[in-house]
Every structure is written in C-alpha cells, then in structure tokens.
Coordinates of C-alpha atoms and ligand atoms in Angstrom, one line a residue:
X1 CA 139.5 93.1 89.7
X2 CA 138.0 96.4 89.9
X3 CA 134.0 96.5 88.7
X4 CA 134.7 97.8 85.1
X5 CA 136.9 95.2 84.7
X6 CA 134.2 92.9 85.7
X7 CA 131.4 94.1 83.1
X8 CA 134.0 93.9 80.2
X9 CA 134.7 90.3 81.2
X10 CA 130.5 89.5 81.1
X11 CA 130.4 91.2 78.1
X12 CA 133.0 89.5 76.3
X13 CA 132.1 86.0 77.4
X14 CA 128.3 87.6 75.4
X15 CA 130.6 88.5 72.8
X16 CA 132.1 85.1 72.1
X17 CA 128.8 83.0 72.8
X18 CA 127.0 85.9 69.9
X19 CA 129.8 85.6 67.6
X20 CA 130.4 89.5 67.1
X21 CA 133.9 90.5 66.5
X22 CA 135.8 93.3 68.6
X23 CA 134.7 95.4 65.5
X24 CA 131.2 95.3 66.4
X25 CA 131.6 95.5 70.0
X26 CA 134.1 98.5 70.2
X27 CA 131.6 101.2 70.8
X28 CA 130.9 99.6 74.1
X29 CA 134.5 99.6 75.5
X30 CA 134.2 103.0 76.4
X31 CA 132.0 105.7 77.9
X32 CA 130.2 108.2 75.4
X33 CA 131.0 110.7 78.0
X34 CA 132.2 110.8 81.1
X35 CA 132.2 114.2 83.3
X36 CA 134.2 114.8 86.7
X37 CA 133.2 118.0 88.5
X38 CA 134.4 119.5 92.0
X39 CA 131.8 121.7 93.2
X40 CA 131.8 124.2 96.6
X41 CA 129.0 123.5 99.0
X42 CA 128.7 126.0 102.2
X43 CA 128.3 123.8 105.4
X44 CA 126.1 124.9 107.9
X45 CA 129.6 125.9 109.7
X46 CA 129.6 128.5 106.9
X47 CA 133.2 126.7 106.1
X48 CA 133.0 126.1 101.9
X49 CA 134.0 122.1 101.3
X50 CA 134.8 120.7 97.5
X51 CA 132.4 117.7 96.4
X52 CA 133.6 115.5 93.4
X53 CA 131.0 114.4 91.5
X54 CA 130.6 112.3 88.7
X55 CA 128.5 111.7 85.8
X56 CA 129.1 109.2 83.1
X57 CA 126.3 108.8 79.9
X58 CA 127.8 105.2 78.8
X59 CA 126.2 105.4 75.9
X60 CA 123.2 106.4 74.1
X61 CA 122.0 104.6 70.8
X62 CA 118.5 103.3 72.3
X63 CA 117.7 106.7 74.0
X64 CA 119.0 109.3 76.4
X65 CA 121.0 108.0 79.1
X66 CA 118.8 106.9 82.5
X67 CA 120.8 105.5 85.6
X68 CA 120.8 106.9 89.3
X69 CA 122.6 109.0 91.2
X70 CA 124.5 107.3 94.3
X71 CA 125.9 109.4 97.7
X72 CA 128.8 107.5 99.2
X73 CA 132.1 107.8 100.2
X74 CA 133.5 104.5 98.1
X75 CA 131.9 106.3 94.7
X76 CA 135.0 106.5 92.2
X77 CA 135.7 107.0 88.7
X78 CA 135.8 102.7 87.6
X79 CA 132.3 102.0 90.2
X80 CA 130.4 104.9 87.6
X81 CA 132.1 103.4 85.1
X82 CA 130.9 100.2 85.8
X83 CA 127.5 101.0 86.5
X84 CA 126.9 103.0 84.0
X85 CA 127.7 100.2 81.6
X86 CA 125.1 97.5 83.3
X87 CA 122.4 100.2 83.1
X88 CA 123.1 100.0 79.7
X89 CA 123.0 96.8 79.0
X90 CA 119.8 96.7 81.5
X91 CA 117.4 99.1 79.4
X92 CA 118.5 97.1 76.2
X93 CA 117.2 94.4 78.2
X94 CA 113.9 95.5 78.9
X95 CA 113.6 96.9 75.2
X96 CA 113.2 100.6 76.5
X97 CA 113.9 103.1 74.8
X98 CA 116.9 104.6 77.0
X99 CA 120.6 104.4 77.1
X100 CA 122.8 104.0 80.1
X101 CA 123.8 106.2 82.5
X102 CA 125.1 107.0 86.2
X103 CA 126.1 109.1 88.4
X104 CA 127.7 109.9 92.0
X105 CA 129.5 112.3 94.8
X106 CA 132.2 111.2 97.1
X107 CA 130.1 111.9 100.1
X108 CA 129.3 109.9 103.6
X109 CA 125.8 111.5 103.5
X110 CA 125.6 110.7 107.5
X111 CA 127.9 113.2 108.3
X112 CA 125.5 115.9 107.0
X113 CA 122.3 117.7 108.0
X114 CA 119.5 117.9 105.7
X115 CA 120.3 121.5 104.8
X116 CA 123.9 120.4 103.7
X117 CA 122.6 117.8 101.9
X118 CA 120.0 120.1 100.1
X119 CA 123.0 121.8 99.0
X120 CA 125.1 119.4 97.9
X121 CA 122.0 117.9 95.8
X122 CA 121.9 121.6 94.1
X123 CA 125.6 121.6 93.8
X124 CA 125.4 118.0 91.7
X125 CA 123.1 120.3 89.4
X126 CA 124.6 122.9 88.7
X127 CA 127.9 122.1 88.0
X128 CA 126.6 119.2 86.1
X129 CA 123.1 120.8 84.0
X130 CA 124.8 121.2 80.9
X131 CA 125.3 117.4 80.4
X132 CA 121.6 116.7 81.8
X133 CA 118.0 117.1 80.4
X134 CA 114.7 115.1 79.5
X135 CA 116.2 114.2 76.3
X136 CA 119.7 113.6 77.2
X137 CA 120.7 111.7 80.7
X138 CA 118.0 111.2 82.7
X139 CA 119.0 110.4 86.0
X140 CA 116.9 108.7 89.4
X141 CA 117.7 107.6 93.1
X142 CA 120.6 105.1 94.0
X143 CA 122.4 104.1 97.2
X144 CA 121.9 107.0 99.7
X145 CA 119.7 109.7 97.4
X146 CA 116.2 109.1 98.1
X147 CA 112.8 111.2 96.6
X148 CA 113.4 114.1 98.6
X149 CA 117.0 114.5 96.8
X150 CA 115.4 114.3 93.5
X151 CA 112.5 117.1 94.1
X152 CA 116.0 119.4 95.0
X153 CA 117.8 118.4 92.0
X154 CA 114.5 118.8 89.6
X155 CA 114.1 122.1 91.2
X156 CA 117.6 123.4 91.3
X157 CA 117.2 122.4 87.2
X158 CA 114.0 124.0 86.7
X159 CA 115.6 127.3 88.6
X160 CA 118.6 127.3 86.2
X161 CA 116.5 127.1 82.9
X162 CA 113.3 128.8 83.8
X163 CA 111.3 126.1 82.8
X164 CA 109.3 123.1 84.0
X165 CA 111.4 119.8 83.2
X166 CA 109.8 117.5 85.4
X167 CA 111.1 114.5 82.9
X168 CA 114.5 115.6 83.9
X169 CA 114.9 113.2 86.5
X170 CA 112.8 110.1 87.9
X171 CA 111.9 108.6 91.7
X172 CA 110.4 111.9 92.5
X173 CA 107.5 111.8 95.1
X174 CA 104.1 112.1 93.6
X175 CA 103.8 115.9 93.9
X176 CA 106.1 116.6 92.4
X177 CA 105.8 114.7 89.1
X178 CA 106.5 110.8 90.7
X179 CA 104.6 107.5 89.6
X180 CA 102.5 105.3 91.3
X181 CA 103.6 101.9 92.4
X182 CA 107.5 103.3 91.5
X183 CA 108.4 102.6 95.5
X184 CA 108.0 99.1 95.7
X185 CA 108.8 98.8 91.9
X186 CA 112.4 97.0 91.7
X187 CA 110.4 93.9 93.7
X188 CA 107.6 93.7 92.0
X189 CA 109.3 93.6 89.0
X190 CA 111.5 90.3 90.3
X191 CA 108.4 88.8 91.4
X192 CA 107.0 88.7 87.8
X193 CA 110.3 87.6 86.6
X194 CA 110.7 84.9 89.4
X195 CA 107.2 84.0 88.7
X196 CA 107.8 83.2 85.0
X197 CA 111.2 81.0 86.3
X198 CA 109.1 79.2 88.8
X199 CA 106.4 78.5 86.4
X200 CA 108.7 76.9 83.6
X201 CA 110.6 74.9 86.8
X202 CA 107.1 73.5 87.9
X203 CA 107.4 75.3 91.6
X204 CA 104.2 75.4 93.2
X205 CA 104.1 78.3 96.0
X206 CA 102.9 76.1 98.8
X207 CA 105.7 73.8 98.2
X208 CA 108.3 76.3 97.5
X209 CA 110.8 77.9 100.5
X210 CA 112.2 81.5 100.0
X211 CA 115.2 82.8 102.0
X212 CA 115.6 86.8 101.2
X213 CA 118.7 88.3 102.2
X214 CA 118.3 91.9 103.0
X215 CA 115.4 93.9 104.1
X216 CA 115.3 97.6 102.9
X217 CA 112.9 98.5 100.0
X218 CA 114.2 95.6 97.4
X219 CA 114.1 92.7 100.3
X220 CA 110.7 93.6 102.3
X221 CA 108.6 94.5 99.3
X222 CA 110.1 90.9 97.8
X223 CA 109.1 89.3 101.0
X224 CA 105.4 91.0 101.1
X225 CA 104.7 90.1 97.5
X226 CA 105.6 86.8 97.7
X227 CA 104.0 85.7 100.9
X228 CA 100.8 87.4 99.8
X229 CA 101.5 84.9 96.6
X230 CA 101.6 81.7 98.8
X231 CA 104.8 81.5 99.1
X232 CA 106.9 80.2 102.3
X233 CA 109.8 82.9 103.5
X234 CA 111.6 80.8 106.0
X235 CA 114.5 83.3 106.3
X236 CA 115.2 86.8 106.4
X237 CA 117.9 89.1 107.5
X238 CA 119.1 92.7 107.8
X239 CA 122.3 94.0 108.8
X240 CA 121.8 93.5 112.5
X241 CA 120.2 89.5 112.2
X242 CA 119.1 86.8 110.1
X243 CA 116.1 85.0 111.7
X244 CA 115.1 81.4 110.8
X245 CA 111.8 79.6 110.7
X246 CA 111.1 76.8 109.0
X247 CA 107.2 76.4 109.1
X248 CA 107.7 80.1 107.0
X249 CA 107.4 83.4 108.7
X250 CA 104.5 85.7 109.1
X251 CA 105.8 88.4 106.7
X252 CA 103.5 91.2 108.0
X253 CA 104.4 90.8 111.6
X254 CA 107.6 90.9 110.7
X255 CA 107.3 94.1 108.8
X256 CA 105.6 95.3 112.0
X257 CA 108.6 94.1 113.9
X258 CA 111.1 96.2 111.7
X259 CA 109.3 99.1 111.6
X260 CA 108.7 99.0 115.6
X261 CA 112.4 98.0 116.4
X262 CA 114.2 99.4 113.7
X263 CA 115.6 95.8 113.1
X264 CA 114.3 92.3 112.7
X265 CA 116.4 91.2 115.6
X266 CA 114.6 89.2 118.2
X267 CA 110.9 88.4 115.8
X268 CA 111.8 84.6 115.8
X269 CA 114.6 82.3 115.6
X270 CA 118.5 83.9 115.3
X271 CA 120.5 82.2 112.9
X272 CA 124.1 83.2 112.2
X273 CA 124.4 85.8 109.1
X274 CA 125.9 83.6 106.7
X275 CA 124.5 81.0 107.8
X276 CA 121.2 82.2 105.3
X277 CA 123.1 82.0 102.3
X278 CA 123.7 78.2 102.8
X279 CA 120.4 77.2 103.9
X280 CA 118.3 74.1 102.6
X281 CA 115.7 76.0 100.1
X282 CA 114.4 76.7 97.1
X283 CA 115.1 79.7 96.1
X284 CA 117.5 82.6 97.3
X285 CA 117.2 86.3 96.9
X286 CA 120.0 88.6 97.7
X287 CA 118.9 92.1 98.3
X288 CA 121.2 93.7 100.0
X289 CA 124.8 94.0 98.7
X290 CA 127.5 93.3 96.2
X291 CA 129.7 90.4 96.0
X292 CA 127.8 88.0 98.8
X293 CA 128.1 85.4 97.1
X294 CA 131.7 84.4 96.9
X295 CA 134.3 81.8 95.8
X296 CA 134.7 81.6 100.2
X297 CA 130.9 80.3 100.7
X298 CA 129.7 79.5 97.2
X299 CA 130.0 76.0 98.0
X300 CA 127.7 76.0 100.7
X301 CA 124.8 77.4 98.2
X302 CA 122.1 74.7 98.4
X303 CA 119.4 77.1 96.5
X304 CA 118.2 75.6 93.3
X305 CA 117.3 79.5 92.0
X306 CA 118.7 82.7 92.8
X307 CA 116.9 85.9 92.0
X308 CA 119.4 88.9 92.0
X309 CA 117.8 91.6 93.5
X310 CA 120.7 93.5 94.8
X311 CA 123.5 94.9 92.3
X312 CA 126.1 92.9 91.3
X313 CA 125.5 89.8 94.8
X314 CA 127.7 87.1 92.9
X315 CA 131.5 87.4 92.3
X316 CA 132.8 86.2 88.9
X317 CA 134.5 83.5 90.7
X318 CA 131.1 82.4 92.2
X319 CA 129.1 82.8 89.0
X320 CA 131.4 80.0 87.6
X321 CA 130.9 77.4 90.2
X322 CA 126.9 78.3 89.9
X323 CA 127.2 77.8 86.3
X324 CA 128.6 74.3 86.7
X325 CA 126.5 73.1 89.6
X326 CA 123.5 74.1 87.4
X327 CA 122.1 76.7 89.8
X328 CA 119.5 78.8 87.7
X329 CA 120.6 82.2 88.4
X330 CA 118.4 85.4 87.4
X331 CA 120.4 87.9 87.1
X332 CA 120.5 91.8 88.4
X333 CA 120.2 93.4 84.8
X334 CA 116.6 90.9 84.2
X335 CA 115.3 90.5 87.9
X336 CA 115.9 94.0 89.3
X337 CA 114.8 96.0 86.3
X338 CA 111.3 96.6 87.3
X339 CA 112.7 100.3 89.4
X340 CA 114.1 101.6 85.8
X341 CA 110.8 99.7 84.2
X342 CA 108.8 102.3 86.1
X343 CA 111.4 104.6 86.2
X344 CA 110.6 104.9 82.5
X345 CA 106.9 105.3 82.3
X346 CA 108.0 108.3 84.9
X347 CA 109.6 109.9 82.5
X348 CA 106.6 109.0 79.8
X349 CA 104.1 110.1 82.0
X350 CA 105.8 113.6 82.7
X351 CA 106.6 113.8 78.9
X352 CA 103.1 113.3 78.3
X353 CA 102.0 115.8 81.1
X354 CA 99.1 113.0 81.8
X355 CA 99.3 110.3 84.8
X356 CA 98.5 106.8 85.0
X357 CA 96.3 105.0 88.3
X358 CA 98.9 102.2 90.1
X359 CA 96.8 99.5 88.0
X360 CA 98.2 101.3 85.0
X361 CA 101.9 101.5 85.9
X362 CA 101.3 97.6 87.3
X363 CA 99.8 96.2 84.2
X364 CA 102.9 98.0 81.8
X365 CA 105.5 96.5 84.5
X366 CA 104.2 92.7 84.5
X367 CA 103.7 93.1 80.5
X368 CA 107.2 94.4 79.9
X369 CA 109.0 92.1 82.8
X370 CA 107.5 89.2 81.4
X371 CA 107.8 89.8 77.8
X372 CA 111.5 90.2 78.9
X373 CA 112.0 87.2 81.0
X374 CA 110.6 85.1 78.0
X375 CA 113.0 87.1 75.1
X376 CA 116.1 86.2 77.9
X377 CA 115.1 83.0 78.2
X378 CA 114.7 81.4 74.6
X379 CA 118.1 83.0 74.2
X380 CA 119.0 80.5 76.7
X381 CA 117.3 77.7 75.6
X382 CA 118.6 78.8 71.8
X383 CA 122.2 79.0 73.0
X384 CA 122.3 76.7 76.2
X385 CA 124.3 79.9 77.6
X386 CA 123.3 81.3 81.7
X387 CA 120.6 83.9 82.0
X388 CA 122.7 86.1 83.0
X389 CA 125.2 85.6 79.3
X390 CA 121.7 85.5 77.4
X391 CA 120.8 88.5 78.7
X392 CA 123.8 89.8 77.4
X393 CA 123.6 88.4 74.3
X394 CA 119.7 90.0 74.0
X395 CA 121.3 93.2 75.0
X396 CA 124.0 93.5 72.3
X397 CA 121.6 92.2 69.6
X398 CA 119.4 95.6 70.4
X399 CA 122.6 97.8 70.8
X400 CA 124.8 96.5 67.9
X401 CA 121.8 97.1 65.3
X402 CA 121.0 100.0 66.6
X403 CA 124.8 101.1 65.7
X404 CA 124.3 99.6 62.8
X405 CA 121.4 101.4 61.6
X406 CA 123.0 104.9 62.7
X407 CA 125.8 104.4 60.7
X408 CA 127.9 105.8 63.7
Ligands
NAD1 P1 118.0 99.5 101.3 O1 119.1 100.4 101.9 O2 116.6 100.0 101.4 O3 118.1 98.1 102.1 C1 119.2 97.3 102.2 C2 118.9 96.2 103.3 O4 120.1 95.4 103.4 C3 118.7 96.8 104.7 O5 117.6 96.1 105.2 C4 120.0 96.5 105.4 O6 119.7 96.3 106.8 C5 120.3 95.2 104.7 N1 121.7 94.8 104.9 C6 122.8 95.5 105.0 N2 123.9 94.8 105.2 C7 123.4 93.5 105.3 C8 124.1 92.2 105.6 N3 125.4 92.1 105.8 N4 123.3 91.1 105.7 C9 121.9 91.2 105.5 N5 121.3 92.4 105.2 C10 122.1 93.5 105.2 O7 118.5 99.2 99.8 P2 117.6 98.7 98.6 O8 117.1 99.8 97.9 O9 116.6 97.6 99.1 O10 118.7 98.0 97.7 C11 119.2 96.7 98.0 C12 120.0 96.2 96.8 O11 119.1 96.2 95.7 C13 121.2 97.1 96.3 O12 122.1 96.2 95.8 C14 120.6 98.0 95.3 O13 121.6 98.4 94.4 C15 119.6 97.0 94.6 N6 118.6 97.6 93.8 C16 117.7 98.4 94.4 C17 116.7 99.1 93.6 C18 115.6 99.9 94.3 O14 114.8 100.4 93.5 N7 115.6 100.0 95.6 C19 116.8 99.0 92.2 C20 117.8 98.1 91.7 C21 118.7 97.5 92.5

C-alpha cells in the first residue's frame, strides 16, 4: 500500500463514521494542483545535473496551501501526494486558516556541499515561483531542509519579484523574518496535547513513565519538556542506541551526552532497539520514523498511550490491533501540529510586519493545541470513534462546509 493509498483509507473510515456520501467528499480525492519540475543545478564540478521537484497544493478552501519542503532521495510523486493531504486535514484540525500543501526534490542532500545545496534551494524556486506566494502555498522545512534552506529560497523569491515576501515561506531563522519558540515548537505542542490526555486519564507526572523513541528536534525537546514537567523518561533512543533506566533518566545530562558524543550511546544502560517499543510504561512517543509500529511488533506494545510525534509511526495494520486493545492513540495530525501551529503565526507575524516575544507565540500555541485536543476529543466521546478517526471527522466537518459555503 503505497502512502496515498493509506490517507484515502483514514479518510474514508471518517467518511463512513460522519455519514457524508462520496458526493461530499469528492473534492478531497484529488490534488487542486499538483506540479512536477526538472530544473539544472551547476555542481561545483561545473557539470549541470537535472533535480525533479515536486509541489502539490492539495487543496485550498480554508486558506493558501502551507506544508514543508522535504530533500531526499525516496521523495516521489504518491509520498507528496500523501503528505500534502494530511497537512490538510492537519490545519483543518487546528482550525487555522490554511490549506494543505507539500513539497520535495529527489535529492540525497549528503552528497552535496553547501554551495550545491544553495543552488538547488534556488533552483526549487525558480522553477516553481509561479505556483508559490504569501497568499497562495506557503511552504516551511521538512526532512533534510533546515532554516538556512528557507533564508535561500525566501531570497531567491524576493530576487525574482523585486519585492520583500517574507510571508512567502515559514521556519526561517529570526533575522530573517522567523518566530520565536518555532524550533522546539512541534514538542511543545504534543506536550500540551499529551497534557490534556493525561489530565482526563488521571496520570499524575510522578507516577507516570515515558519512553521516547527518537532524539532529533521532535524527541529531545519532548524529553526536556516533560522532565522539566515531573515526568519520568526511563527510555530513550537514537539511531545508534536505546538506553534504559528505570529510576528515569537525567534528561539534561543526557542532552549533554548527545551533544558531546554525537549519540546517546554509552549515557546509561543499552537496551536492544526494539526492545523500547515493547517496554513496561505508560506512555510511548515515537519521534523518529514512519511505520515503527507494525503488525511484526504491535503485539509487544505494553504502553497505555501513544503520542505520535513522528509522521505517520503506526501502520494501518497496527492501528487496528491498537484500536481493539484500547491503546489511546494521539495521533500525528493532533499531537505534532504545534510546528505548523507556529508555523502560522510566522506567516501572521510577517503579514503583519510586527513580532511577538516567545511568551506571545507560547501562550497562542497552548490556547490553540488545547482548544484542539478538547474539539478532537468530544468528537470521540460523541462518536466512540479513535482520536485519530475523530480528528478526521473534525477535519471534514471544517472542509466540507467550507465547500459548501463556496459553492465550488
Ligand atoms: P530529526 O532528524 O531532528 O531527529 C530524528 C531522530 O530520530 C534522530 O535522533 C535520529 O537519530 C533518530 N532515529 C533515526 N532512526 C532511528 C531509529 N531506528 N531508532 C531510534 N531513533 C532513530 O527529525 P525531527 O525533526 O525530530 O523529526 C522526527 C519525526 O517527527 C519525523 O517523523 C518528522 O516528520 C516528525 N515531525 C517533525 C516536526 C518538526 O518540526 N521537527 C514537525 C512535525 C513532524
């Protein structure tokens, strides 16, 4: 099952537990627009090399499209697809006032120096500017494009129109037109949801273990925030080691440790990668990678919750025996929403050409995440569907009206 296949199978099952007919859903089957470029890009070699890139507005009734832009060699034509979809369904979620969007260039962005990499980012831009702009597809960082990429792209746009557009595209570093607080965003936004979860389940921090799977910006922020919240992390793993403790792990020496060592191997107890998935907590938070969670190992889940920070961690397969065994799962378009939460006052902030403190952007990011995880979950308790279905169902309710009152 390729990953588009796999959104119009979640949105269907929303379908049937919302009672809308094909007729009301049809405008979601498809892309609005979809663009495919091949663009030259002279390596430092001085040898010209074709990119593909893509770009894919999946639909726009709520607002212009906003979605990242991902470098990687697996990118292809259904993953855009796909993602542009959930981004779609993910800003109806959160009530903003965008659309959905993606993008991507076939690209192993190790292979290249900086320079190359500067030119490729200019490339993206100018073969793609026409289908671009503040009010049109706004896009942001995603696997492999970072701030630095951004400030290129926002310049290579501003060079081509010859004027400033600093709302053309969000994650930018803070000269340049960036928001506070929008680097440790994405967890800070799961915290408030998880938060809420943990409040209505009766977890008390103290009493409560955490075992985060992945440690890059979603997994170490999630680990900081929480421990600072009372929280025990007794587990933690990157893509060299998982380490174990089970009287909870000093998060900032650990931090330390990564930072020092580049990886978290040796800091305390090794346990065996898998082995995290299946341990004896509370709650679980992937934050790595797609598809972890899988009909191979989802028997050995003994979490209670799961907070879905990475993309897309549980296979369709795995979501069903999670379903049945009760597991409360909060999923990716709810619990990692709080990076295009801030993404969005970005773009407000450089619309309004006036910038908020961190307190500011922190304040609109617990209001809006918590505001959401309450409208997700008295879908559920309304329709005794998953989080993950309910946030679906929330989703259409915004889109299909919107259609509705359009006329289109
Ligand atoms: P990142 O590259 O900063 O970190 C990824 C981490 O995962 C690294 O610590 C890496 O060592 C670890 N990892 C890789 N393979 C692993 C394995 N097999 N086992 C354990 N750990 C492994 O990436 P990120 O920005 O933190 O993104 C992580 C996930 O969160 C992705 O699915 C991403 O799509 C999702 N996400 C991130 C953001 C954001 O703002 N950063 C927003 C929404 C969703």
């Amino acid at each position: 099952m390729n990953a588009f296949t796999h959104a119009q199978n979640q949105l269907k099952k929303a379908q049937e537990a919302a009672q809308y007919t094909d007729n009301d859903i049809q405008f979601l089957a498809h892309p609005k627009r979809a663009v495919h470029v091949s663009f030259p890009v002279t390596l430092d070699s001085g040898e010209i090399k074709y990119f593909q890139g893509f770009r894919m507005l999946y639909n726009d009734l709520l607002g212009p499209g906003k979605g990242g832009i991902r470098f990687h060699h697996h990118v292809d034509e259904h993953e855009v697809k796909a993602l542009s979809f959930w981004m779609t369904i993910k800003n109806a979620v959160l009530n903003l006032p965008l659309g959905g969007g993606k993008g991507g260039v076939i690209i192993n962005p190790k292979e290249y120096s900086q320079n190359e990499l500067e030119r490729v980012a200019r490339g993206y831009i100018r073969a793609l500017h026409q289908s671009l702009g503040p009010q049109i597809d706004v896009p942001a960082p995603d696997v492999y494009t970072n701030p630095q990429v951004m400030a290129w792209m926002l310049d290579e746009y501003e060079v081509i129109t010859g004027q400033h557009a600093p709302g053309l595209i969000t994650g930018k570093p803070l000269e340049v037109g960036g928001s506070q607080a929008r680097s440790y965003a994405t967890a800070q936004g799961g915290a408030y949801v998880f938060r809420e979860a943990a409040k209505l389940h009766s977890y008390t921090p103290s009493s409560t273990t955490v075992a985060i799977q992945g440690f890059g910006n979603a997994g170490m922020h999630m680990a900081k925030i929480l421990s600072e919240w009372g929280y025990k992390i007794v587990a933690l793993s990157d893509s060299r080691s998982a380490i174990y403790n089970e009287n909870g792990l000093n998060i900032t020496k650990a931090i330390l440790h990564k930072q020092e060592k580049g990886s978290l191997e040796g800091f305390d107890k090794e346990i065996a990668h898998d082995d995290l998935l299946g341990l004896a907590v509370d709650v679980l938070v992937p934050a790595a990678l797609e598809g972890v969670i899988h009909k191979d190992n989802v028997d050995t889940i003994q979490a209670k919750m799961i907070v879905e920070l990475a993309n897309g961690p549980i296979t369709p397969e795995a979501d069903a025996v999670l379903e049945q065994k009760t597991t409360v799962v909060l999923p990716d378009v709810l619990a990692n929403a709080g990076g295009v939460t801030v993404s969005y006052f970005e773009w407000v902030q450089n619309n309004q050409g006036y910038y908020w403190t961190e307190d500011e952007v922190l304040t609109a990011l617990e209001k809006k995440m918590v505001t959401a995880f309450h409208e997700v979950h008295e879908k559920v308790s309304e329709s005794n569907q998953s989080y993950r279905t309910a946030s679906f169902m929330l989703a259409l309710d915004r889109l299909v009206k919107a259609r509705e009152l359009r006329s289109r």
